[in-house]
Short mmCIF file of C-alpha atoms in Angstrom, two decimals:
data_model
loop_
_atom_site.label_atom_id
_atom_site.label_comp_id
_atom_site.label_asym_id
_atom_site.label_seq_id
_atom_site.Cartn_x
_atom_site.Cartn_y
_atom_site.Cartn_z
CA MET W 1 -4.79 22.35 35.68
CA PRO W 2 -5.96 25.79 34.43
CA LYS W 3 -2.32 26.94 34.56
CA LEU W 4 -1.23 23.91 32.51
CA THR W 5 -4.02 24.53 30.00
CA LYS W 6 -2.96 28.15 29.69
CA GLN W 7 0.65 27.10 29.05
CA LEU W 8 -0.40 24.57 26.42
CA LYS W 9 -2.38 27.24 24.61
CA GLN W 10 0.72 29.34 24.05
CA PRO W 11 1.19 29.56 20.24
CA THR W 12 4.75 28.22 20.40
CA ASN W 13 3.68 25.18 22.41
CA ILE W 14 0.81 24.48 20.01
CA ARG W 15 3.19 24.59 17.05
CA VAL W 16 5.73 22.34 18.77
CA SER W 17 3.01 19.79 19.55
CA LEU W 18 1.92 19.90 15.90
CA TYR W 19 5.41 19.02 14.67
CA LEU W 20 5.79 16.28 17.29
CA SER W 21 2.46 14.90 16.08
CA ALA W 22 3.74 14.85 12.49
CA CYS W 23 6.87 12.97 13.61
CA LEU W 24 4.71 10.43 15.44
CA LEU W 25 2.51 9.90 12.38
CA ALA W 26 5.62 9.48 10.22
CA CYS W 27 6.73 6.67 12.54
CA ILE W 28 3.25 5.11 12.62
CA PHE W 29 3.48 4.40 8.88
CA ASN W 30 6.74 2.50 9.36
CA PHE W 31 6.38 0.51 12.59
CA ARG W 32 3.60 -2.02 13.10
CA VAL W 33 3.60 -1.67 16.89
CA LEU W 34 2.75 2.05 16.63
CA GLN W 35 -0.18 1.73 14.23
CA PRO W 36 -2.98 1.93 16.84
CA LEU W 37 -1.67 5.38 17.80
CA VAL W 38 -3.33 6.65 14.62
CA PHE W 39 -6.40 7.23 16.81
CA ILE W 40 -4.63 9.87 18.91
CA GLY W 41 -1.84 11.00 16.61
CA LEU W 42 -3.88 13.84 15.13
CA VAL W 43 -5.05 15.35 18.43
CA PRO W 44 -2.35 18.10 18.28
CA LEU W 45 -3.56 19.01 14.78
CA VAL W 46 -7.12 19.30 16.12
CA PHE W 47 -5.74 21.47 18.94
CA TYR W 48 -3.96 23.65 16.37
CA VAL W 49 -7.07 23.99 14.18
CA ASP W 50 -9.21 24.89 17.20
CA ASN W 51 -6.78 27.74 17.93
CA LEU W 52 -6.16 28.74 14.33
CA ARG W 53 -6.88 32.40 15.08
CA LEU W 54 -3.63 32.60 17.10
CA PHE W 55 -1.49 32.22 13.99
CA SER W 56 -0.69 34.51 11.10
CA ASP W 57 -1.30 33.42 7.52
CA LYS W 58 2.44 32.90 7.06
CA GLN W 59 2.75 30.75 10.19
CA ARG W 60 -0.28 28.68 9.20
CA ARG W 61 1.05 28.02 5.72
CA ILE W 62 4.48 27.05 6.99
CA ASP W 63 3.01 24.80 9.69
CA PHE W 64 0.55 22.96 7.46
CA TYR W 65 3.10 22.47 4.69
CA LEU W 66 5.80 21.17 7.04
CA PHE W 67 3.25 19.02 8.87
CA GLY W 68 2.35 17.35 5.57
CA GLY W 69 5.99 17.21 4.51
CA ILE W 70 7.06 15.32 7.64
CA ILE W 71 4.18 12.86 7.21
CA THR W 72 4.90 12.21 3.54
CA CYS W 73 8.64 11.85 4.19
CA GLY W 74 7.83 9.18 6.76
CA ALA W 75 5.24 7.42 4.62
CA ASN W 76 7.53 7.41 1.57
CA PHE W 77 10.63 6.36 3.47
CA PHE W 78 10.61 3.00 1.69
CA MET W 79 12.04 4.87 -1.32
CA MET W 80 15.26 5.09 0.66
CA GLN W 81 15.29 1.31 1.00
CA ILE W 82 15.47 0.41 -2.66
CA SER W 83 18.31 -2.02 -3.21
CA SER W 84 20.22 -0.93 -6.30
CA THR W 85 21.75 -4.40 -6.54
CA ASN W 86 18.27 -5.84 -7.06
CA TRP W 87 17.29 -3.17 -9.58
CA ASN W 88 18.14 -4.14 -13.13
CA VAL W 89 19.25 -0.60 -14.00
CA GLY W 90 22.98 0.04 -13.66
CA ILE W 91 23.17 2.70 -10.94
CA ARG W 92 26.41 2.54 -9.01
CA GLY W 93 28.58 4.63 -6.69
CA TRP W 94 27.43 7.95 -5.24
CA PHE W 95 24.55 8.15 -7.70
CA ALA W 96 23.05 4.96 -6.28
CA VAL W 97 22.78 6.85 -2.97
CA ALA W 98 21.68 10.19 -4.43
CA ALA W 99 18.96 8.89 -6.77
CA PRO W 100 16.56 7.54 -4.11
CA ILE W 101 17.14 10.61 -1.91
CA ILE W 102 16.25 12.92 -4.80
CA ALA W 103 13.12 10.91 -5.65
CA TRP W 104 12.09 10.77 -1.97
CA LEU W 105 12.41 14.53 -1.43
CA MET W 106 10.75 15.43 -4.74
CA ILE W 107 7.71 13.25 -4.11
CA SER W 108 7.34 14.16 -0.43
CA SER W 109 7.67 17.92 -0.90
CA PHE W 110 5.20 17.90 -3.79
CA CYS W 111 2.61 15.80 -1.93
CA ALA W 112 2.87 18.13 1.09
CA LEU W 113 1.03 20.73 -0.99
CA ALA W 114 -2.17 18.85 -0.14
CA TRP W 115 -1.81 19.85 3.53
CA LEU W 116 -1.05 23.42 2.51
CA ALA W 117 -4.38 23.41 0.66
CA LEU W 118 -6.06 21.94 3.76
CA GLY W 119 -4.83 24.87 5.85
CA GLU W 120 -6.12 27.38 3.30
CA VAL W 121 -9.57 25.79 3.31
CA LEU W 122 -9.81 25.68 7.11
CA ALA W 123 -8.76 29.34 7.33
CA ASN W 124 -11.54 30.41 4.97
CA PRO W 125 -13.97 32.67 6.90
CA LYS W 126 -16.93 30.60 5.69
CA VAL W 127 -15.36 27.45 7.12
CA ASN W 128 -13.54 28.90 10.13
CA ARG W 129 -16.60 28.93 12.38
CA TYR W 130 -17.21 25.23 11.85
CA ARG W 131 -13.60 24.16 11.40
CA LEU W 132 -13.68 21.26 13.90
CA VAL W 133 -16.83 19.90 12.27
CA THR W 134 -15.38 20.19 8.78
CA LEU W 135 -11.85 19.00 9.63
CA ALA W 136 -12.66 15.30 9.19
CA PRO W 137 -14.18 15.46 5.68
CA PHE W 138 -11.64 18.03 4.52
CA TYR W 139 -8.77 15.88 5.83
CA ALA W 140 -10.10 12.92 3.82
CA LEU W 141 -10.25 15.17 0.75
CA CYS W 142 -6.69 16.27 1.53
CA GLU W 143 -5.58 12.62 1.34
CA ILE W 144 -7.33 12.18 -2.01
CA LEU W 145 -5.60 15.30 -3.33
CA LYS W 146 -2.28 13.99 -2.00
CA SER W 147 -2.81 10.73 -3.88
CA TYR W 148 -3.43 12.62 -7.13
CA LEU W 149 -0.37 14.79 -6.51
CA PHE W 150 1.73 11.63 -6.06
CA SER W 151 0.37 10.19 -9.31
CA ALA W 152 1.14 13.49 -11.07
CA MET W 153 4.74 13.60 -9.81
CA ALA W 154 5.21 9.89 -10.55
CA TYR W 155 3.44 10.05 -13.90
CA ALA W 156 5.24 7.96 -16.47
CA PRO W 157 4.75 6.32 -19.86
CA HIS W 158 1.61 4.17 -19.65
CA GLY W 159 0.97 5.64 -16.18
CA SER W 160 -2.31 6.82 -14.69
CA LEU W 161 -3.58 9.85 -12.79
CA SER W 162 -5.63 8.15 -10.10
CA PRO W 163 -6.06 8.02 -6.29
CA ASN W 164 -4.20 4.72 -6.08
CA PHE W 165 -0.99 5.93 -4.43
CA ASN W 166 -1.99 6.11 -0.78
CA TRP W 167 1.22 6.11 1.23
CA GLY W 168 0.51 8.52 4.07
CA SER W 169 -3.24 7.90 4.32
CA LEU W 170 -4.54 7.26 7.83
CA ALA W 171 -6.57 4.37 6.44
CA VAL W 172 -3.37 2.35 5.97
CA PRO W 173 -2.41 1.96 9.67
CA ALA W 174 -6.12 1.87 10.55
CA SER W 175 -6.37 -1.28 8.42
CA ALA W 176 -4.20 -3.05 11.00
CA THR W 177 -6.85 -2.49 13.69
CA ASN W 178 -10.39 -3.64 14.33
CA ILE W 179 -11.77 -0.43 12.86
CA LEU W 180 -11.28 -2.20 9.53
CA VAL W 181 -14.73 -3.77 10.03
CA LEU W 182 -16.16 -0.48 8.79
CA SER W 183 -14.33 -0.61 5.45
CA PRO W 184 -17.09 -2.40 3.46
CA TYR W 185 -19.41 0.47 4.35
CA VAL W 186 -17.20 3.57 4.39
CA GLY W 187 -14.45 2.64 1.93
CA PHE W 188 -10.76 3.47 2.13
CA PHE W 189 -10.89 7.22 2.62
CA GLY W 190 -13.90 6.72 4.86
CA LEU W 191 -11.56 4.93 7.28
CA SER W 192 -9.36 8.03 7.30
CA LEU W 193 -12.42 10.16 8.01
CA VAL W 194 -13.36 7.92 10.96
CA CYS W 195 -9.79 8.18 12.33
CA VAL W 196 -9.96 11.98 12.24
CA MET W 197 -13.39 11.94 13.89
CA LEU W 198 -12.04 9.79 16.73
CA ASN W 199 -9.13 12.20 17.21
CA ILE W 200 -11.58 15.12 17.31
CA ALA W 201 -13.80 13.30 19.82
CA ILE W 202 -10.83 12.60 22.10
CA TYR W 203 -9.77 16.25 21.88
CA VAL W 204 -13.28 17.47 22.74
CA ALA W 205 -13.48 15.03 25.65
CA ILE W 206 -10.17 16.32 27.02
CA LYS W 207 -11.16 19.95 26.46
CA LYS W 208 -14.50 19.58 28.23
CA SER W 209 -13.10 17.27 30.92
CA SER W 210 -15.83 14.74 30.21
CA PRO W 211 -14.76 11.57 32.10
CA GLY W 212 -17.53 9.35 30.73
CA LEU W 213 -16.84 10.13 27.09
CA PHE W 214 -13.11 10.06 27.64
CA ILE W 215 -13.22 6.61 29.27
CA LEU W 216 -15.35 5.32 26.39
CA LEU W 217 -12.91 6.64 23.82
CA ILE W 218 -9.88 5.29 25.66
CA THR W 219 -11.56 1.87 25.86
CA THR W 220 -12.16 1.95 22.10
CA PHE W 221 -8.54 2.93 21.57
CA LEU W 222 -7.20 0.12 23.79
CA LEU W 223 -9.33 -2.43 21.94
CA SER W 224 -7.52 -1.47 18.77
CA PHE W 225 -4.31 -2.91 20.22
CA TRP W 226 -5.72 -6.43 19.99
CA PRO W 227 -4.67 -8.21 16.79
CA MET W 228 -7.07 -7.81 13.90
CA ASN W 229 -9.07 -11.00 14.38
CA LEU W 230 -11.26 -10.76 11.29
CA VAL W 231 -8.81 -12.70 9.18
CA THR W 232 -6.74 -15.83 9.43
CA LYS W 233 -3.13 -15.42 8.34
CA THR W 234 -1.04 -18.40 7.33
CA SER W 235 1.53 -19.44 4.77
CA LYS W 236 0.62 -23.12 5.07
CA ILE W 237 -2.00 -25.09 3.20
CA THR W 238 -5.44 -23.67 3.95
CA THR W 239 -8.97 -24.48 2.87
CA VAL W 240 -10.56 -21.52 1.09
CA ASN W 241 -14.08 -21.89 -0.28
CA ASP W 242 -13.67 -25.67 -0.05
CA LYS W 243 -10.44 -25.47 -2.07
CA ASN W 244 -7.06 -26.68 -0.77
CA VAL W 245 -4.76 -23.70 -1.28
CA LYS W 246 -0.99 -23.32 -0.92
CA VAL W 247 1.13 -20.20 -1.34
CA ILE W 248 4.86 -20.34 -2.01
CA GLY W 249 7.03 -17.32 -1.23
CA LEU W 250 10.56 -16.82 -2.54
CA GLU W 251 13.64 -14.88 -1.49
CA PRO W 252 14.83 -11.98 -3.71
CA ASP W 253 17.37 -14.11 -5.57
CA GLN W 254 15.26 -17.28 -5.73
CA THR W 255 13.39 -18.72 -8.70
CA LEU W 256 11.57 -21.95 -9.38
CA ALA W 257 13.54 -22.31 -12.60
CA ASN W 258 16.36 -24.17 -10.84
CA TRP W 259 14.35 -26.30 -8.42
CA ASP W 260 15.25 -29.95 -8.82
CA LYS W 261 12.89 -32.82 -8.01
CA GLN W 262 14.10 -33.01 -4.41
CA GLN W 263 13.44 -29.31 -3.82
CA ILE W 264 9.99 -29.64 -5.35
CA ALA W 265 9.15 -32.57 -3.06
CA LYS W 266 10.53 -30.70 -0.03
CA ASN W 267 8.67 -27.44 -0.66
CA ILE W 268 5.42 -28.98 -1.90
CA PRO W 269 4.84 -32.16 0.12
CA GLU W 270 1.06 -31.86 -0.17
CA GLU W 271 -1.06 -33.65 -2.75
CA SER W 272 -4.40 -32.84 -4.42
CA LEU W 273 -4.00 -29.07 -4.15
CA ASP W 274 -6.74 -27.07 -5.85
CA LEU W 275 -4.73 -23.85 -6.04
CA ILE W 276 -1.02 -23.03 -5.86
CA VAL W 277 -0.18 -19.32 -5.91
CA LEU W 278 3.39 -18.39 -6.89
CA PRO W 279 5.17 -15.02 -6.85
CA GLU W 280 5.44 -12.73 -9.84
CA TYR W 281 7.96 -14.00 -12.42
CA SER W 282 8.36 -17.25 -10.45
CA GLY W 283 10.12 -18.97 -13.35
CA ILE W 284 8.03 -22.14 -13.12
CA LEU W 285 7.81 -22.58 -16.90
CA ASP W 286 11.60 -22.29 -17.18
CA ASN W 287 12.04 -25.38 -15.02
CA PRO W 288 12.42 -28.58 -17.07
CA ASN W 289 10.82 -30.40 -14.13
CA TYR W 290 7.84 -28.03 -13.81
CA LYS W 291 5.34 -30.81 -14.46
CA ASP W 292 6.54 -32.42 -11.24
CA ILE W 293 5.09 -29.36 -9.50
CA LEU W 294 1.81 -29.80 -11.36
CA LYS W 295 1.58 -33.41 -10.14
CA HIS W 296 0.73 -32.00 -6.71
CA LEU W 297 -2.48 -30.48 -8.09
CA SER W 298 -5.87 -32.12 -7.93
CA ASP W 299 -7.50 -33.03 -11.24
CA GLU W 300 -9.15 -29.60 -11.29
CA GLY W 301 -6.27 -27.74 -9.65
CA ILE W 302 -4.47 -24.71 -11.08
CA VAL W 303 -1.29 -22.70 -10.58
CA VAL W 304 -1.35 -18.88 -10.67
CA THR W 305 1.78 -16.84 -11.35
CA SER W 306 3.00 -14.18 -13.78
CA VAL W 307 5.41 -14.16 -16.72
CA HIS W 308 7.00 -11.68 -19.13
CA SER W 309 5.31 -11.95 -22.51
CA ALA W 310 8.40 -10.54 -24.26
CA PRO W 311 11.58 -8.56 -23.48
CA ALA W 312 11.37 -4.90 -22.42
CA PRO W 313 10.06 -2.44 -23.43
CA THR W 314 7.25 -4.09 -25.43
CA GLY W 315 6.68 -7.06 -23.14
CA GLN W 316 3.74 -7.27 -20.77
CA ASN W 317 3.39 -8.67 -17.27
CA ASN W 318 0.91 -11.50 -17.74
CA ILE W 319 -0.98 -13.28 -14.99
CA ILE W 320 -1.34 -16.89 -16.14
CA PHE W 321 -3.42 -19.85 -14.98
CA ILE W 322 -1.86 -23.29 -15.54
CA ASN W 323 -3.82 -26.55 -15.23
CA LYS W 324 -2.53 -29.96 -14.18
CA GLN W 325 -1.73 -30.87 -17.78
CA GLY W 326 0.64 -27.88 -18.06
CA GLU W 327 -1.64 -25.89 -20.32
CA ILE W 328 -1.94 -22.11 -19.91
CA ILE W 329 -5.72 -21.88 -19.78
CA ASN W 330 -6.02 -18.13 -19.19
CA THR W 331 -3.78 -15.07 -19.60
CA GLN W 332 -4.42 -11.52 -18.39
CA SER W 333 -2.06 -8.58 -18.91
CA LYS W 334 -1.37 -6.16 -16.07
CA THR W 335 -2.87 -2.70 -16.58
CA PHE W 336 -1.81 -0.77 -13.43
CA LEU W 337 1.94 -0.18 -13.70
CA ILE W 338 4.01 0.89 -10.70
CA PRO W 339 6.32 3.93 -11.16
CA THR W 340 10.08 3.20 -10.96
CA GLY W 341 9.37 -0.53 -10.96
CA GLU W 342 7.75 -0.99 -14.36
CA THR W 343 7.76 2.50 -15.85
CA LEU W 344 10.09 5.46 -15.25
CA PRO W 345 8.42 8.74 -14.13
CA TYR W 346 8.95 11.74 -16.39
CA SER W 347 10.11 13.74 -13.37
CA LEU W 348 12.98 11.30 -12.76
CA GLN W 349 13.77 11.20 -16.46
CA LEU W 350 14.19 14.99 -16.33
CA VAL W 351 16.50 14.73 -13.31
CA PHE W 352 18.62 12.06 -15.01
CA LYS W 353 18.86 14.16 -18.19
CA LEU W 354 19.90 17.27 -16.24
CA MET W 355 22.60 15.20 -14.55
CA GLY W 356 23.83 13.87 -17.87
CA ARG W 357 22.68 10.31 -17.19
CA GLN W 358 20.64 9.51 -20.29
CA ASP W 359 22.21 6.05 -20.06
CA ILE W 360 20.04 5.27 -17.01
CA ILE W 361 16.87 6.06 -18.95
CA THR W 362 17.99 3.86 -21.82
CA SER W 363 18.99 1.07 -19.44
CA PHE W 364 15.61 1.20 -17.69
CA THR W 365 13.73 1.17 -21.00
CA TYR W 366 15.41 -2.02 -22.14
CA THR W 367 15.53 -3.88 -18.84
CA GLN W 368 12.47 -2.95 -16.76
CA GLN W 369 9.91 -1.02 -18.82
CA ILE W 370 6.79 -3.02 -19.61
CA SER W 371 3.69 -2.26 -21.64
CA PRO W 372 0.23 -2.33 -20.05
CA GLY W 373 -2.60 -4.60 -21.09
CA THR W 374 -5.10 -3.19 -23.57
CA LYS W 375 -8.13 -4.15 -21.50
CA GLN W 376 -8.95 -4.39 -17.80
CA GLU W 377 -8.32 -7.68 -16.02
CA ASP W 378 -11.41 -9.86 -15.56
CA PHE W 379 -12.16 -12.76 -13.23
CA PHE W 380 -11.42 -16.26 -14.48
CA GLU W 381 -13.81 -19.08 -13.63
CA TYR W 382 -12.49 -22.61 -13.30
CA ALA W 383 -13.96 -25.68 -11.59
CA GLY W 384 -16.80 -23.63 -10.13
CA THR W 385 -14.64 -20.88 -8.58
CA LYS W 386 -14.18 -17.35 -9.94
CA TYR W 387 -10.64 -16.03 -9.40
CA GLY W 388 -9.87 -12.31 -9.48
CA ALA W 389 -6.10 -12.16 -9.96
CA LEU W 390 -3.78 -9.16 -10.26
CA ALA W 391 -0.02 -8.79 -10.37
CA CYS W 392 1.95 -7.12 -7.57
CA SER W 393 1.00 -3.41 -7.34
CA GLY W 394 -2.64 -4.28 -7.94
CA VAL W 395 -2.91 -4.57 -4.16
CA SER W 396 -2.47 -0.78 -3.95
CA ALA W 397 -5.12 0.07 -6.52
CA LEU W 398 -8.36 0.82 -4.69
CA SER W 399 -10.60 0.20 -7.69
CA GLN W 400 -9.07 -2.93 -9.22
CA TYR W 401 -9.99 -5.62 -6.69
CA ARG W 402 -13.28 -3.84 -5.91
CA ARG W 403 -14.19 -4.07 -9.59
CA LEU W 404 -13.29 -7.77 -9.75
CA SER W 405 -15.25 -8.41 -6.56
CA ASN W 406 -18.31 -6.57 -7.86
CA GLN W 407 -18.09 -8.56 -11.09
CA GLY W 408 -18.43 -11.75 -9.07
CA ALA W 409 -14.93 -12.97 -8.16
CA ASP W 410 -15.05 -15.48 -5.27
CA VAL W 411 -11.34 -15.38 -4.41
CA LEU W 412 -8.84 -12.51 -4.83
CA VAL W 413 -5.26 -13.44 -5.79
CA ASN W 414 -2.05 -11.40 -5.91
CA SER W 415 1.19 -12.61 -7.48
CA ALA W 416 3.85 -10.19 -6.24
CA SER W 417 7.56 -9.44 -6.31
CA LEU W 418 9.22 -6.80 -4.13
CA SER W 419 12.79 -7.88 -4.76
CA PHE W 420 13.92 -4.35 -5.70
CA LEU W 421 13.31 -3.41 -2.05
CA GLN W 422 15.41 -4.46 0.90
CA LYS W 423 13.94 -7.43 2.76
CA ASN W 424 13.19 -5.37 5.89
CA SER W 425 11.72 -2.46 3.91
CA THR W 426 8.96 -0.48 5.60
CA TYR W 427 6.99 -0.87 2.36
CA HIS W 428 5.98 -4.32 3.61
CA VAL W 429 4.01 -2.66 6.45
CA TYR W 430 2.02 -0.75 3.84
CA ALA W 431 1.55 -3.76 1.55
CA ASP W 432 0.33 -6.04 4.35
CA ASN W 433 -2.19 -3.45 5.51
CA MET W 434 -3.48 -2.93 1.99
CA ALA W 435 -3.94 -6.70 1.66
CA ARG W 436 -6.02 -6.67 4.85
CA PHE W 437 -8.07 -3.81 3.48
CA GLN W 438 -8.69 -5.64 0.19
CA ALA W 439 -9.80 -8.82 1.98
CA VAL W 440 -12.13 -7.21 4.51
CA SER W 441 -13.55 -4.37 2.42
CA ASN W 442 -14.43 -6.77 -0.40
CA LYS W 443 -15.48 -9.57 1.98
CA LYS W 444 -13.47 -12.06 -0.07
CA PRO W 445 -10.48 -14.33 0.67
CA PHE W 446 -7.23 -12.67 -0.37
CA ILE W 447 -4.25 -14.85 -1.32
CA GLN W 448 -0.78 -13.46 -1.95
CA ALA W 449 2.51 -15.10 -2.88
CA SER W 450 5.49 -12.77 -2.97
CA ARG W 451 9.18 -12.68 -3.64
CA SER W 452 10.85 -10.82 -0.74
CA GLY W 453 7.52 -9.60 0.71
CA SER W 454 4.87 -11.43 2.72
CA SER W 455 3.05 -14.51 1.46
CA PHE W 456 -0.26 -15.31 3.13
CA ILE W 457 -3.90 -16.29 2.94
CA LEU W 458 -6.41 -13.86 4.45
CA VAL W 459 -9.91 -15.17 5.02
CA PRO W 460 -12.58 -12.78 6.39
CA GLN W 461 -14.50 -14.48 9.17
#
């Protein structure tokens, strides 16, 4: 054992283990079955930090930057799964392949600077002595910095510089485990901090050969493999706050606009529904038979979906509430726009201009660009229930649903469309985990209907 320990402490072996750890974490963000490994995936990083004195400044900077780069490449891999055929912009041929690769590498390499900064902080003489103690809070700060770096690189017209772009945060896979129970108390980045602390504790237990502590930590880790039992997941009719709720998901090329009466009866056999949630841009109002859908509502029932208020680029993405009589009783314009989906980042505009493809920018402007709402979304109260509804990317925004919840929303609703992604995109792993986080951290039911992505009802127990 001492001989093995001595071999592991060789600088080359420590560096190799660090890169293997980064590769594991990159996979954790993409495969649901690997998500519980987030509690041990950082142990090699802890090992590296504990032996930081063995490395030169140049080695440390290279290692921390590449460590972050591998993680961000894995977490942002969904960018490689954008289906150009489902994107309204006319990108064809070799450029359809090159464009997502360029965006993926630009974003990932820029966000990796956050880990470079982490290494610099840990190497500071004032911090070095207590580096294992400070690793957890500084790692959480590293993730916040990474989120801001992403928002800076993806900044676009009507965009925002905010910590709402959290691909690559440990809190995302942690939200698939029972550790999510802590989220109402520690928040999103607090979950990341707890993950790092568990990794540090496991490392210390191994280092000190403490069987009692090690067994306790392994038991905690194994428990995380059990399905997250704090929520009920279903796409069928469910009772939420004494309301009969139904969600309807659609395929990428589907719309309610062409549903005939037979399709309506087949897909909505239930009666007296209090809430029907439809995907973003469901097309319900374009269906001449849409009132046949409304007949399935109770007298105080409503439908929630979203519509374009006008053609691009001036149109807005409006969440609407429709009553049984077919009246739009409330409209709220989306304020948090998603880069490349609803607004084109300046960084990509520069790339397109340098490549002589101004036509892509023009095409995007007049097919996909939308304008944000002029005021923040608010909850809407109807028949005694307060609904906090957001469109699509609102599930990623840490502050949006928390604000609606704090204002008094009883039920959180998301009308989504991920049709520009391939159906098996790894983005769905991220989106589902963020939905779990929103439900449990806010202690409110979370209802989502999506085109291409997951449609479900999450009810905290």
